[in-house]
Structures are given as structure tokens and as C-alpha cells.
Short mmCIF file of C-alpha atoms and ligand atoms in Angstrom, two decimals:
data_model
loop_
_atom_site.label_atom_id
_atom_site.label_comp_id
_atom_site.label_asym_id
_atom_site.label_seq_id
_atom_site.Cartn_x
_atom_site.Cartn_y
_atom_site.Cartn_z
CA UNK A 1 72.30 156.06 69.78
CA UNK A 2 71.30 152.82 68.07
CA UNK A 3 74.95 151.91 67.55
CA UNK A 4 75.63 152.50 71.19
CA UNK A 5 72.75 150.25 72.15
CA UNK A 6 74.00 147.43 69.87
CA UNK A 7 77.51 147.83 71.26
CA UNK A 8 76.16 147.78 74.79
CA UNK A 9 74.06 144.70 74.12
CA UNK A 10 76.95 142.81 72.55
CA UNK A 11 79.11 143.67 75.53
CA UNK A 12 76.47 142.24 77.82
CA UNK A 13 76.26 139.15 75.63
CA UNK A 14 80.02 138.61 75.57
CA UNK A 15 80.23 139.13 79.31
CA UNK A 16 77.44 136.68 80.04
CA UNK A 17 79.06 134.12 77.75
CA UNK A 18 82.32 134.53 79.60
CA UNK A 19 80.45 134.19 82.83
CA UNK A 20 78.75 130.96 81.73
CA UNK A 21 82.09 129.66 80.55
CA UNK A 22 83.69 130.41 83.90
CA UNK A 23 80.77 128.94 85.80
CA UNK A 24 81.08 125.66 83.95
CA UNK A 25 84.80 125.47 84.53
CA UNK A 26 84.31 126.10 88.21
CA UNK A 27 81.74 123.34 88.54
CA UNK A 28 84.11 120.83 87.05
CA UNK A 29 87.06 121.86 89.18
CA UNK A 30 85.64 122.68 92.55
CA UNK A 31 84.30 120.48 95.26
CA UNK A 32 80.65 121.48 95.71
CA UNK A 33 79.70 123.37 98.86
CA UNK A 34 76.92 120.87 99.34
CA UNK A 35 77.79 117.31 98.43
CA UNK A 36 74.73 115.34 97.35
CA UNK A 37 75.14 111.83 98.71
CA UNK A 38 72.85 109.14 97.31
CA UNK A 39 72.01 106.13 99.42
CA UNK A 40 69.41 103.44 100.00
CA UNK A 41 68.80 103.53 103.74
CA UNK A 42 67.65 99.90 103.89
CA UNK A 43 70.97 98.29 104.59
CA UNK A 44 71.91 98.08 108.25
CA UNK A 45 74.49 98.60 109.69
CA UNK A 46 75.75 100.66 106.73
CA UNK A 47 72.68 102.86 106.16
CA UNK A 48 69.27 102.95 107.76
CA UNK A 49 66.93 105.35 109.50
CA UNK A 50 67.42 105.38 113.26
CA UNK A 51 64.72 105.62 115.95
CA UNK A 52 64.62 109.39 115.51
CA UNK A 53 64.01 108.95 111.79
CA UNK A 54 67.48 110.26 110.90
CA UNK A 55 69.79 108.69 108.34
CA UNK A 56 72.40 106.75 110.23
CA UNK A 57 74.92 103.94 109.80
CA UNK A 58 78.57 103.32 109.04
CA UNK A 59 78.57 104.74 105.50
CA UNK A 60 76.64 107.83 106.60
CA UNK A 61 79.08 108.44 109.46
CA UNK A 62 82.16 107.98 107.26
CA UNK A 63 80.78 110.26 104.54
CA UNK A 64 79.74 112.84 107.12
CA UNK A 65 83.30 112.84 108.44
CA UNK A 66 84.75 113.07 104.91
CA UNK A 67 82.46 116.00 104.03
CA UNK A 68 83.30 117.79 107.28
CA UNK A 69 87.02 117.47 106.60
CA UNK A 70 86.57 118.65 103.00
CA UNK A 71 84.59 121.62 104.34
CA UNK A 72 81.33 120.81 102.55
CA UNK A 73 77.79 120.17 103.71
CA UNK A 74 76.39 116.70 103.14
CA UNK A 75 72.89 116.30 101.74
CA UNK A 76 71.45 112.77 101.70
CA UNK A 77 69.23 111.64 98.85
CA UNK A 78 67.51 108.38 99.73
CA UNK A 79 66.26 106.22 96.86
CA UNK A 80 65.96 102.65 95.63
CA UNK A 81 69.32 100.95 95.36
CA UNK A 82 68.84 100.14 91.70
CA UNK A 83 68.26 103.84 90.89
CA UNK A 84 71.52 105.15 92.37
CA UNK A 85 73.85 104.70 89.40
CA UNK A 86 71.32 106.22 86.98
CA UNK A 87 70.81 109.21 89.29
CA UNK A 88 74.55 109.72 89.30
CA UNK A 89 74.77 109.42 85.51
CA UNK A 90 72.16 112.15 85.18
CA UNK A 91 74.29 114.25 87.55
CA UNK A 92 71.77 114.38 90.37
CA UNK A 93 74.29 112.95 92.84
CA UNK A 94 77.90 113.78 93.66
CA UNK A 95 78.58 110.64 95.68
CA UNK A 96 76.99 107.24 96.21
CA UNK A 97 77.44 105.87 99.73
CA UNK A 98 75.40 102.68 99.82
CA UNK A 99 77.59 99.71 100.63
CA UNK A 100 78.18 99.54 96.91
CA UNK A 101 80.47 96.81 95.63
CA UNK A 102 82.91 97.48 92.79
CA UNK A 103 81.80 95.68 89.65
CA UNK A 104 83.11 96.01 86.09
CA UNK A 105 79.68 96.92 84.81
CA UNK A 106 79.21 99.74 87.30
CA UNK A 107 82.71 100.99 86.49
CA UNK A 108 81.47 101.80 83.00
CA UNK A 109 78.91 104.22 84.40
CA UNK A 110 80.62 105.79 87.43
CA UNK A 111 84.06 106.17 88.98
CA UNK A 112 84.96 104.66 92.32
CA UNK A 113 87.06 105.69 95.30
CA UNK A 114 89.40 103.34 97.14
CA UNK A 115 87.72 100.51 99.00
CA UNK A 116 86.55 101.34 102.54
CA UNK A 117 85.25 97.91 103.55
CA UNK A 118 85.55 94.26 102.50
CA UNK A 119 82.51 92.02 102.59
CA UNK A 120 81.05 88.87 101.08
CA UNK A 121 77.65 87.31 100.47
CA UNK A 122 75.66 85.26 102.95
CA UNK A 123 72.81 82.87 102.36
CA UNK A 124 69.91 83.15 104.80
CA UNK A 125 67.71 80.07 105.11
CA UNK A 126 65.25 78.61 107.60
CA UNK A 127 66.85 76.68 110.46
CA UNK A 128 65.67 73.33 109.08
CA UNK A 129 67.03 73.95 105.53
CA UNK A 130 69.65 71.58 104.10
CA UNK A 131 71.31 74.29 101.99
CA UNK A 132 75.05 74.52 102.74
CA UNK A 133 76.49 76.49 99.82
CA UNK A 134 75.48 78.64 96.87
CA UNK A 135 75.30 75.75 94.40
CA UNK A 136 72.69 74.09 96.65
CA UNK A 137 70.39 76.90 95.51
CA UNK A 138 70.27 75.63 91.92
CA UNK A 139 66.66 75.57 90.75
CA UNK A 140 65.41 77.08 94.03
CA UNK A 141 63.46 80.27 94.73
CA UNK A 142 65.82 83.01 95.90
CA UNK A 143 64.89 86.38 97.37
CA UNK A 144 67.25 89.33 96.80
CA UNK A 145 67.35 93.10 96.92
CA UNK A 146 66.89 94.26 93.34
CA UNK A 147 70.03 95.36 91.49
CA UNK A 148 72.48 94.16 94.13
CA UNK A 149 75.37 91.73 93.81
CA UNK A 150 73.17 89.17 95.60
CA UNK A 151 70.70 89.59 92.72
CA UNK A 152 73.47 89.09 90.14
CA UNK A 153 74.71 85.91 91.85
CA UNK A 154 71.20 84.47 92.25
CA UNK A 155 70.51 85.32 88.61
CA UNK A 156 73.42 83.13 87.54
CA UNK A 157 75.97 85.79 86.65
CA UNK A 158 78.84 84.05 88.45
CA UNK A 159 77.64 80.60 87.36
CA UNK A 160 77.65 79.32 90.96
CA UNK A 161 73.85 79.37 91.02
CA UNK A 162 71.94 77.98 88.06
CA UNK A 163 68.29 78.01 87.02
CA UNK A 164 67.01 79.65 90.17
CA UNK A 165 63.79 81.64 90.25
CA UNK A 166 64.83 85.05 91.49
CA UNK A 167 62.35 87.19 93.40
CA UNK A 168 63.48 90.80 93.56
CA UNK A 169 62.48 93.06 96.44
CA UNK A 170 63.03 96.78 96.97
CA UNK A 171 64.39 96.09 100.47
CA UNK A 172 66.50 93.22 101.74
CA UNK A 173 64.23 93.12 104.79
CA UNK A 174 61.25 92.32 102.55
CA UNK A 175 63.13 89.37 101.06
CA UNK A 176 63.65 88.07 104.60
CA UNK A 177 59.94 88.44 105.37
CA UNK A 178 59.21 86.39 102.24
CA UNK A 179 61.64 83.72 103.44
CA UNK A 180 59.90 83.50 106.80
CA UNK A 181 56.53 83.21 105.11
CA UNK A 182 57.74 80.50 102.74
CA UNK A 183 57.63 82.60 99.56
CA UNK A 184 61.32 81.93 98.84
CA UNK A 185 63.75 79.16 99.88
CA UNK A 186 66.70 81.44 100.60
CA UNK A 187 67.91 85.04 100.59
CA UNK A 188 71.32 86.00 99.17
CA UNK A 189 72.57 89.26 100.63
CA UNK A 190 75.71 90.96 101.98
CA UNK A 191 77.16 89.60 105.23
CA UNK A 192 76.46 92.41 107.69
CA UNK A 193 72.82 93.11 106.82
CA UNK A 194 72.30 89.32 106.78
CA UNK A 195 73.56 89.14 110.37
CA UNK A 196 71.26 92.00 111.37
CA UNK A 197 68.22 90.32 109.84
CA UNK A 198 68.91 86.94 111.41
CA UNK A 199 69.60 88.47 114.81
CA UNK A 200 65.94 89.47 114.91
CA UNK A 201 64.56 86.25 113.41
CA UNK A 202 64.94 83.16 115.57
CA UNK A 203 63.86 80.61 112.95
CA UNK A 204 66.60 81.57 110.47
CA UNK A 205 70.26 80.69 110.04
CA UNK A 206 73.22 82.08 108.12
CA UNK A 207 75.61 80.44 105.68
CA UNK A 208 78.74 82.29 104.69
CA UNK A 209 79.80 82.16 101.06
CA UNK A 210 83.59 82.34 101.18
CA UNK A 211 83.96 82.66 97.41
CA UNK A 212 82.28 86.04 97.05
CA UNK A 213 84.74 88.63 98.32
CA UNK A 214 83.49 92.15 97.63
CA UNK A 215 84.99 95.61 98.05
CA UNK A 216 82.73 98.46 99.15
CA UNK A 217 83.54 101.78 97.55
CA UNK A 218 82.05 105.23 97.19
CA UNK A 219 81.07 106.28 93.69
CA UNK A 220 81.56 109.67 92.04
CA UNK A 221 80.46 110.92 88.63
CA UNK A 222 82.49 109.57 85.73
CA UNK A 223 85.55 111.79 85.34
CA UNK A 224 85.23 113.56 88.70
CA UNK A 225 88.80 112.74 89.67
CA UNK A 226 89.03 115.75 91.91
CA UNK A 227 86.29 114.57 94.25
CA UNK A 228 87.48 110.95 94.16
CA UNK A 229 91.00 112.05 95.08
CA UNK A 230 89.73 114.26 97.88
CA UNK A 231 87.59 111.45 99.32
CA UNK A 232 90.53 109.04 99.11
CA UNK A 233 92.75 111.54 100.89
CA UNK A 234 90.23 111.98 103.71
CA UNK A 235 89.63 108.22 103.93
CA UNK A 236 93.35 107.72 104.49
CA UNK A 237 93.36 110.40 107.16
CA UNK A 238 90.29 108.91 108.86
CA UNK A 239 92.00 105.52 108.93
CA UNK A 240 95.31 106.93 110.14
CA UNK A 241 93.90 108.85 113.10
CA UNK A 242 91.70 106.07 114.49
CA UNK A 243 88.34 107.54 113.44
CA UNK A 244 87.72 104.64 111.07
CA UNK A 245 88.25 102.01 113.78
CA UNK A 246 86.02 103.93 116.16
CA UNK A 247 83.22 103.94 113.60
CA UNK A 248 83.70 100.23 112.83
CA UNK A 249 83.36 99.53 116.54
CA UNK A 250 80.29 101.73 116.88
CA UNK A 251 78.37 100.40 113.90
CA UNK A 252 79.73 97.00 112.93
CA UNK A 253 81.44 95.51 115.97
CA UNK A 254 84.10 92.94 115.18
N1 LIG B 301 77.01 95.36 98.10
C1 LIG B 301 75.84 95.10 97.32
C2 LIG B 301 75.94 95.75 95.97
O1 LIG B 301 76.73 96.62 95.77
C3 LIG B 301 74.56 95.51 98.02
C4 LIG B 301 74.48 96.94 98.42
C5 LIG B 301 73.09 97.33 98.88
N2 LIG B 301 73.11 98.61 99.50
C6 LIG B 301 72.05 99.26 99.99
N3 LIG B 301 72.24 100.41 100.55
N4 LIG B 301 70.86 98.76 99.86
O2 LIG B 301 75.23 95.43 95.07
#
């Protein structure tokens, strides 16, 4: 009787081990039924909350379309921009869709899809400011969204801006408020959100920085080639059938 029990128990044990083994393998090889998409919905027109309080914007619409075509649900996880890569490294996200620019440093932590949009940095200043280019910001007070490429440039990473005092905000919009109130001399931020912010602020103007060309990409967990490939495939299809252009028109204009 005892022998039978031991045999039975070991069978259960072996089976459950097999099961765990299989489960793991499946996770690594299958596209999840629900794709957890991390964003920072403070970046119009790419991601924001609309009047109904829903997540909306170009990135959200593209990812929604990609998920639909893959046959998965999309679940949005909204968080601070600077927390996205860490959340992905601890496997709490499957995708980052946040107007994220490819950088070598980020490439060490996550993998990227093909580029889905090309952008560059803008400087926002008050109408009366004499600033004309990035190097005019040397030694000035610059407002940025924390952890963004605008932050890296203002902090001197690309050597175009030197010795600036960088004030980091959780939202780009807060940096613009600080600019209006005189707390900073300029804001360095991606082109399209910059245009959105200035549109609503009469006393401000925009300066385009031609030197900072950036590619927006979606991120997946390091090594998740399967999901990256699938997203790339759907991106191609979305571009080929006109859906991409329709979404550009709807959210970004020309
Ligand atoms: N493109 C910039 C970067 O990758 C800014 C992105 C900010 N995105 C956002 N959803 N807040 O650093």
C-alpha cells in the first residue's frame, strides 16, 4: 500500500514537473492572449487620455491594430516614462508603446521593433527669447520630461548643450507650465508634443533642432524575437494597406 502511494506521488511529481516545463516553453514561444502594453499617456498626439478618459493617440491606435491582427487583447499599463524600461526588464510588460526613441543604452535592456515614426527635438521658448539653437542653451535652465531623449540632450550627453541646469518633470506639460511661469528658460522635447503644447500657449514659440533625428520604435522584452517579428510583420501590413497613413492623418496631420 505504502509503495503504491510513493509510486503514485512520484508520478504526480513527474507529471507536474513536465507540466511546468511545458508551461515555460509555451510562454517563451507563444504570443500572449493579452498583450500588456506599457505607455506614458502624457505625450500627445502619440498617447494621452481623451475627453472620455480613455487612452488614445497614434501609438495606441497602431498597437491596437497590431494586437487585433495578431489576435490578442491589448491591455494598457500607464506609468511614468522613466519606469517603462525597468517594468519591461522585470517582465511586467510585453510591449512599450510610448514614442520611445531607439538609443544604444536602451538597446542593452530591451529589444526594439522596426521604426514606425521619425521625429526630432524641438526647443520651446518664450516669444521674446533670443535662443535660436541648442547650443544657445549652454548654462541655461532647461525643463524636460525625466528620462527622455530631451533630458539626455539637455544634460549634455550629445555635447551640443553644456553646463545647463536641467529641471526634470514627470510630464512634458509640466515643463511647459514652468517655462510660462519663468522657472526655466527653455523646454527640450520631441517635435509633435512640442507643437501641441505651443498651439495652446500664445506666448511661446518653437525652434526645430535639425541635428536630432530620432526613430520611434516599440520595445519588447530582451530576446522576445517572436513578438518583435510579429509586430514588424503587422506594421508592414498596416503600412501597405493604407491604415498607417489614415492614422497619421487622424492623429498627427501632415
Ligand atoms: N522620444 C523620447 C524618448 O524616447 C520621448 C518619449 C516620451 N514618451 C512619452 N510617452 N512620454 O525618450
